[in-house]
Amino acid sequence: KDVRYDFIDTDSLIAFQGKTAVDTMSKLVPDFDFTQLKFFYLTQMQVKGIPVQVSRTGYTGEDGFEIAVGNNRVEEFVEILLDQEGVELAGLGARDALRLEAGLCLYGNDIDENTTPVEADLLWTMSKKRKEEAVFVGSDIIRDQIKNGVTRKRVGLIGTKGLTPRHDMKILDKNGNDIGIVTSGSFSPCLQLPIAMGYVTTENAEIDNELKVEIRKGKSVDV
């Protein structure tokens, strides 16, 4: 009740991600020790005279930063980044493939208001104390699921070849029975194979289980 939030439309957000992100930012702002900026922490600074807010966050499975910059100087800031060795522009499609490789959920696709942490295999995000005290909205449902189990579970899927599974495609067992749904899918640049995430019935959620995804009526691919 003592929390408020503001919608800020005067700033842009740049996700600067990758294994050289820390080194690159250290060269641009040599008087700041980026190794001391912990994950999920943020700070204010200037980069080549441009005021920015830098947070040690991101959603690619890689190290990096999310940087808030005023709309009036964001293009200038991006050009400064692009002038650095190894820095290139990448779109949301690239981000989506990388977060899928890391097994990161996308809200609205892989989790939503109808998904529980037990179904999504995200109980690790809840502290032991919070689970035991169970005084939050929905805690009765979560405690029951922890005790008695769930009927579906989130799983990762790796294809062998062929077409890439996409959102809302059916997941089938080896006999062609409908057992779940794909929530996210993309092509993995690291594996050079199709990958996806989705929910299947609990009995089909074991590792190395061979399944299929229905690409269209009468056409499926092995995962």
Short mmCIF file of C-alpha atoms in Angstrom, two decimals:
data_model
loop_
_atom_site.label_atom_id
_atom_site.label_comp_id
_atom_site.label_asym_id
_atom_site.label_seq_id
_atom_site.Cartn_x
_atom_site.Cartn_y
_atom_site.Cartn_z
CA LYS A 1 0.00 0.00 0.00
CA ASP A 2 3.01 2.31 0.38
CA VAL A 3 4.33 1.58 -3.12
CA ARG A 4 3.67 3.60 -6.25
CA TYR A 5 4.98 3.43 -9.78
CA ASP A 6 5.40 6.02 -12.50
CA PHE A 7 5.04 5.54 -16.23
CA ILE A 8 8.07 7.22 -17.77
CA ASP A 9 7.81 7.86 -21.50
CA THR A 10 10.72 10.28 -21.69
CA ASP A 11 13.36 7.53 -21.50
CA SER A 12 14.37 4.64 -23.76
CA LEU A 13 15.79 1.33 -22.56
CA ILE A 14 18.81 -0.28 -24.23
CA ALA A 15 19.67 -3.91 -23.44
CA PHE A 16 23.46 -4.14 -23.74
CA GLN A 17 24.23 -7.84 -23.39
CA GLY A 18 27.11 -10.21 -24.01
CA LYS A 19 30.32 -11.58 -22.59
CA THR A 20 32.25 -8.37 -23.39
CA ALA A 21 29.58 -5.95 -22.10
CA VAL A 22 31.40 -5.30 -18.82
CA ASP A 23 34.75 -4.68 -20.53
CA THR A 24 33.15 -2.35 -23.08
CA MET A 25 31.35 -0.26 -20.45
CA SER A 26 34.55 -0.15 -18.37
CA LYS A 27 36.37 1.43 -21.32
CA LEU A 28 33.61 4.00 -21.79
CA VAL A 29 33.46 4.89 -18.08
CA PRO A 30 36.98 4.10 -16.74
CA ASP A 31 36.38 5.78 -13.35
CA PHE A 32 33.62 3.30 -12.42
CA ASP A 33 34.27 -0.30 -11.38
CA PHE A 34 31.54 -2.27 -13.14
CA THR A 35 32.66 -5.50 -11.52
CA GLN A 36 31.29 -4.07 -8.25
CA LEU A 37 27.81 -3.49 -9.70
CA LYS A 38 25.99 -6.61 -8.50
CA PHE A 39 23.24 -8.38 -10.39
CA PHE A 40 19.84 -6.66 -10.02
CA TYR A 41 21.47 -3.47 -8.72
CA LEU A 42 21.54 -0.15 -10.55
CA THR A 43 23.32 3.16 -10.49
CA GLN A 44 23.40 6.57 -12.18
CA MET A 45 26.33 7.78 -14.24
CA GLN A 46 27.37 9.60 -17.37
CA VAL A 47 28.71 7.97 -20.52
CA LYS A 48 30.59 10.46 -22.69
CA GLY A 49 28.54 13.24 -21.11
CA ILE A 50 25.18 11.47 -21.50
CA PRO A 51 23.24 10.86 -18.24
CA VAL A 52 22.18 7.21 -17.97
CA GLN A 53 20.81 4.74 -15.44
CA VAL A 54 22.64 1.41 -15.61
CA SER A 55 21.25 -1.79 -14.09
CA ARG A 56 23.04 -5.16 -14.00
CA THR A 57 20.08 -6.96 -15.51
CA GLY A 58 18.99 -8.50 -18.79
CA TYR A 59 17.06 -11.36 -20.29
CA THR A 60 19.42 -13.15 -22.63
CA GLY A 61 21.13 -15.61 -20.30
CA GLU A 62 24.32 -13.60 -20.77
CA ASP A 63 25.98 -10.99 -18.56
CA GLY A 64 25.21 -7.39 -19.35
CA PHE A 65 23.20 -4.28 -18.56
CA GLU A 66 19.90 -2.57 -19.19
CA ILE A 67 20.53 1.13 -19.70
CA ALA A 68 17.89 3.86 -19.46
CA VAL A 69 18.66 6.90 -21.61
CA GLY A 70 16.68 10.06 -22.30
CA ASN A 71 14.80 9.89 -25.60
CA ASN A 72 16.53 13.06 -26.76
CA ARG A 73 19.98 11.43 -26.58
CA VAL A 74 19.33 7.72 -27.08
CA GLU A 75 20.45 7.69 -30.72
CA GLU A 76 23.68 9.42 -29.76
CA PHE A 77 24.24 6.87 -27.00
CA VAL A 78 23.60 3.91 -29.31
CA GLU A 79 26.07 5.29 -31.83
CA ILE A 80 28.70 5.49 -29.07
CA LEU A 81 28.11 1.82 -28.26
CA LEU A 82 28.25 0.82 -31.92
CA ASP A 83 31.62 2.53 -32.27
CA GLN A 84 33.07 0.04 -29.77
CA GLU A 85 34.76 -3.15 -30.97
CA GLY A 86 32.45 -6.15 -31.27
CA VAL A 87 29.20 -4.26 -30.65
CA GLU A 88 26.33 -4.87 -33.07
CA LEU A 89 22.60 -4.22 -33.12
CA ALA A 90 20.28 -7.16 -32.48
CA GLY A 91 16.49 -7.34 -32.47
CA LEU A 92 13.95 -8.97 -30.18
CA GLY A 93 14.09 -12.16 -32.25
CA ALA A 94 17.73 -12.62 -31.21
CA ARG A 95 16.86 -11.87 -27.58
CA ASP A 96 14.02 -14.40 -27.72
CA ALA A 97 16.28 -17.15 -29.04
CA LEU A 98 18.92 -16.48 -26.36
CA ARG A 99 16.49 -16.40 -23.44
CA LEU A 100 14.99 -19.68 -24.70
CA GLU A 101 18.44 -21.27 -24.76
CA ALA A 102 18.82 -20.18 -21.14
CA GLY A 103 15.37 -21.54 -20.22
CA LEU A 104 14.02 -18.11 -19.21
CA CYS A 105 10.24 -17.67 -19.20
CA LEU A 106 8.52 -14.85 -21.08
CA TYR A 107 5.52 -13.43 -19.23
CA GLY A 108 2.38 -13.68 -21.34
CA ASN A 109 3.75 -16.73 -23.15
CA ASP A 110 5.32 -19.20 -20.72
CA ILE A 111 3.80 -17.84 -17.52
CA ASP A 112 0.72 -15.73 -16.80
CA GLU A 113 -1.98 -15.21 -14.16
CA ASN A 114 -3.20 -18.76 -14.73
CA THR A 115 0.21 -20.38 -14.13
CA THR A 116 1.61 -21.35 -10.74
CA PRO A 117 5.30 -21.57 -9.74
CA VAL A 118 4.82 -25.30 -9.21
CA GLU A 119 3.56 -25.90 -12.76
CA ALA A 120 6.25 -23.63 -14.22
CA ASP A 121 9.04 -25.28 -12.18
CA LEU A 122 9.83 -21.91 -10.59
CA LEU A 123 9.61 -22.78 -6.90
CA TRP A 124 13.30 -21.89 -6.62
CA THR A 125 12.27 -18.23 -6.93
CA MET A 126 10.37 -18.45 -3.61
CA SER A 127 12.22 -18.42 -0.30
CA LYS A 128 11.72 -21.27 2.16
CA LYS A 129 10.29 -18.82 4.70
CA ARG A 130 7.77 -17.45 2.21
CA LYS A 131 6.58 -20.94 1.28
CA GLU A 132 6.27 -21.99 4.90
CA GLU A 133 4.47 -18.87 6.13
CA ALA A 134 2.16 -18.87 3.07
CA VAL A 135 0.48 -15.52 3.76
CA PHE A 136 0.26 -14.23 0.18
CA VAL A 137 -2.55 -14.32 -2.36
CA GLY A 138 -2.76 -17.79 -3.90
CA SER A 139 -0.60 -19.43 -1.23
CA ASP A 140 -3.27 -22.03 -0.45
CA ILE A 141 -3.18 -23.25 -4.06
CA ILE A 142 0.62 -23.40 -4.14
CA ARG A 143 0.86 -25.28 -0.85
CA ASP A 144 -1.72 -27.80 -2.08
CA GLN A 145 0.21 -28.30 -5.34
CA ILE A 146 3.49 -28.78 -3.48
CA LYS A 147 1.84 -31.44 -1.35
CA ASN A 148 -0.34 -33.19 -3.93
CA GLY A 149 1.34 -32.43 -7.25
CA VAL A 150 0.08 -30.83 -10.48
CA THR A 151 -1.41 -32.11 -13.72
CA ARG A 152 0.98 -30.25 -16.03
CA LYS A 153 4.61 -29.14 -15.99
CA ARG A 154 6.74 -26.71 -17.98
CA VAL A 155 9.37 -28.46 -20.12
CA GLY A 156 12.10 -27.55 -22.59
CA LEU A 157 12.07 -29.12 -26.04
CA ILE A 158 14.94 -29.69 -28.47
CA GLY A 159 14.15 -30.61 -32.06
CA THR A 160 16.25 -32.88 -34.24
CA LYS A 161 15.78 -31.14 -37.57
CA GLY A 162 13.12 -29.59 -39.75
CA LEU A 163 10.58 -26.92 -38.88
CA THR A 164 10.64 -24.93 -35.63
CA PRO A 165 7.83 -25.34 -33.07
CA ARG A 166 5.95 -22.10 -32.41
CA HIS A 167 3.57 -20.64 -29.84
CA ASP A 168 0.24 -22.47 -29.46
CA MET A 169 1.26 -25.58 -31.42
CA LYS A 170 0.13 -28.89 -29.93
CA ILE A 171 2.59 -31.22 -28.20
CA LEU A 172 1.90 -34.91 -28.86
CA ASP A 173 3.16 -38.14 -27.34
CA LYS A 174 4.73 -40.88 -29.48
CA ASN A 175 1.26 -42.25 -30.24
CA GLY A 176 -0.06 -38.90 -31.44
CA ASN A 177 -2.13 -38.09 -28.35
CA ASP A 178 -2.51 -34.42 -27.46
CA ILE A 179 -0.59 -33.90 -24.18
CA GLY A 180 0.24 -30.19 -24.11
CA ILE A 181 0.96 -26.91 -25.83
CA VAL A 182 4.04 -24.98 -27.00
CA THR A 183 4.36 -21.58 -25.32
CA SER A 184 7.56 -20.34 -27.03
CA GLY A 185 9.70 -21.60 -29.89
CA SER A 186 12.69 -20.47 -31.92
CA PHE A 187 15.81 -21.66 -33.71
CA SER A 188 18.85 -22.00 -31.46
CA PRO A 189 21.94 -20.30 -32.91
CA CYS A 190 24.16 -22.21 -30.46
CA LEU A 191 22.72 -25.69 -31.06
CA GLN A 192 21.77 -25.08 -34.69
CA LEU A 193 18.52 -26.89 -33.89
CA PRO A 194 14.90 -25.91 -33.19
CA ILE A 195 14.14 -25.33 -29.50
CA ALA A 196 10.92 -24.62 -27.63
CA MET A 197 9.24 -24.41 -24.25
CA GLY A 198 5.79 -25.58 -23.28
CA TYR A 199 3.54 -27.46 -20.89
CA VAL A 200 2.79 -31.18 -20.97
CA THR A 201 0.94 -33.57 -18.69
CA THR A 202 3.07 -34.42 -15.65
CA GLU A 203 3.56 -38.05 -16.64
CA ASN A 204 5.15 -36.89 -19.91
CA ALA A 205 7.47 -34.30 -18.33
CA GLU A 206 10.46 -36.59 -17.74
CA ILE A 207 13.86 -35.66 -19.18
CA ASP A 208 14.75 -37.33 -22.50
CA ASN A 209 11.12 -38.21 -23.19
CA GLU A 210 10.58 -38.41 -26.96
CA LEU A 211 7.62 -36.31 -28.10
CA LYS A 212 6.27 -34.60 -31.20
CA VAL A 213 5.00 -31.13 -32.05
CA GLU A 214 2.17 -30.73 -34.53
CA ILE A 215 3.30 -28.07 -37.00
CA ARG A 216 0.03 -28.28 -38.90
CA LYS A 217 -2.72 -30.86 -39.32
CA GLY A 218 -1.07 -34.12 -40.33
CA LYS A 219 2.47 -32.71 -40.08
CA SER A 220 4.59 -33.08 -36.92
CA VAL A 221 8.27 -32.92 -35.95
CA ASP A 222 10.20 -34.95 -33.38
CA VAL A 223 11.40 -33.23 -30.18
#
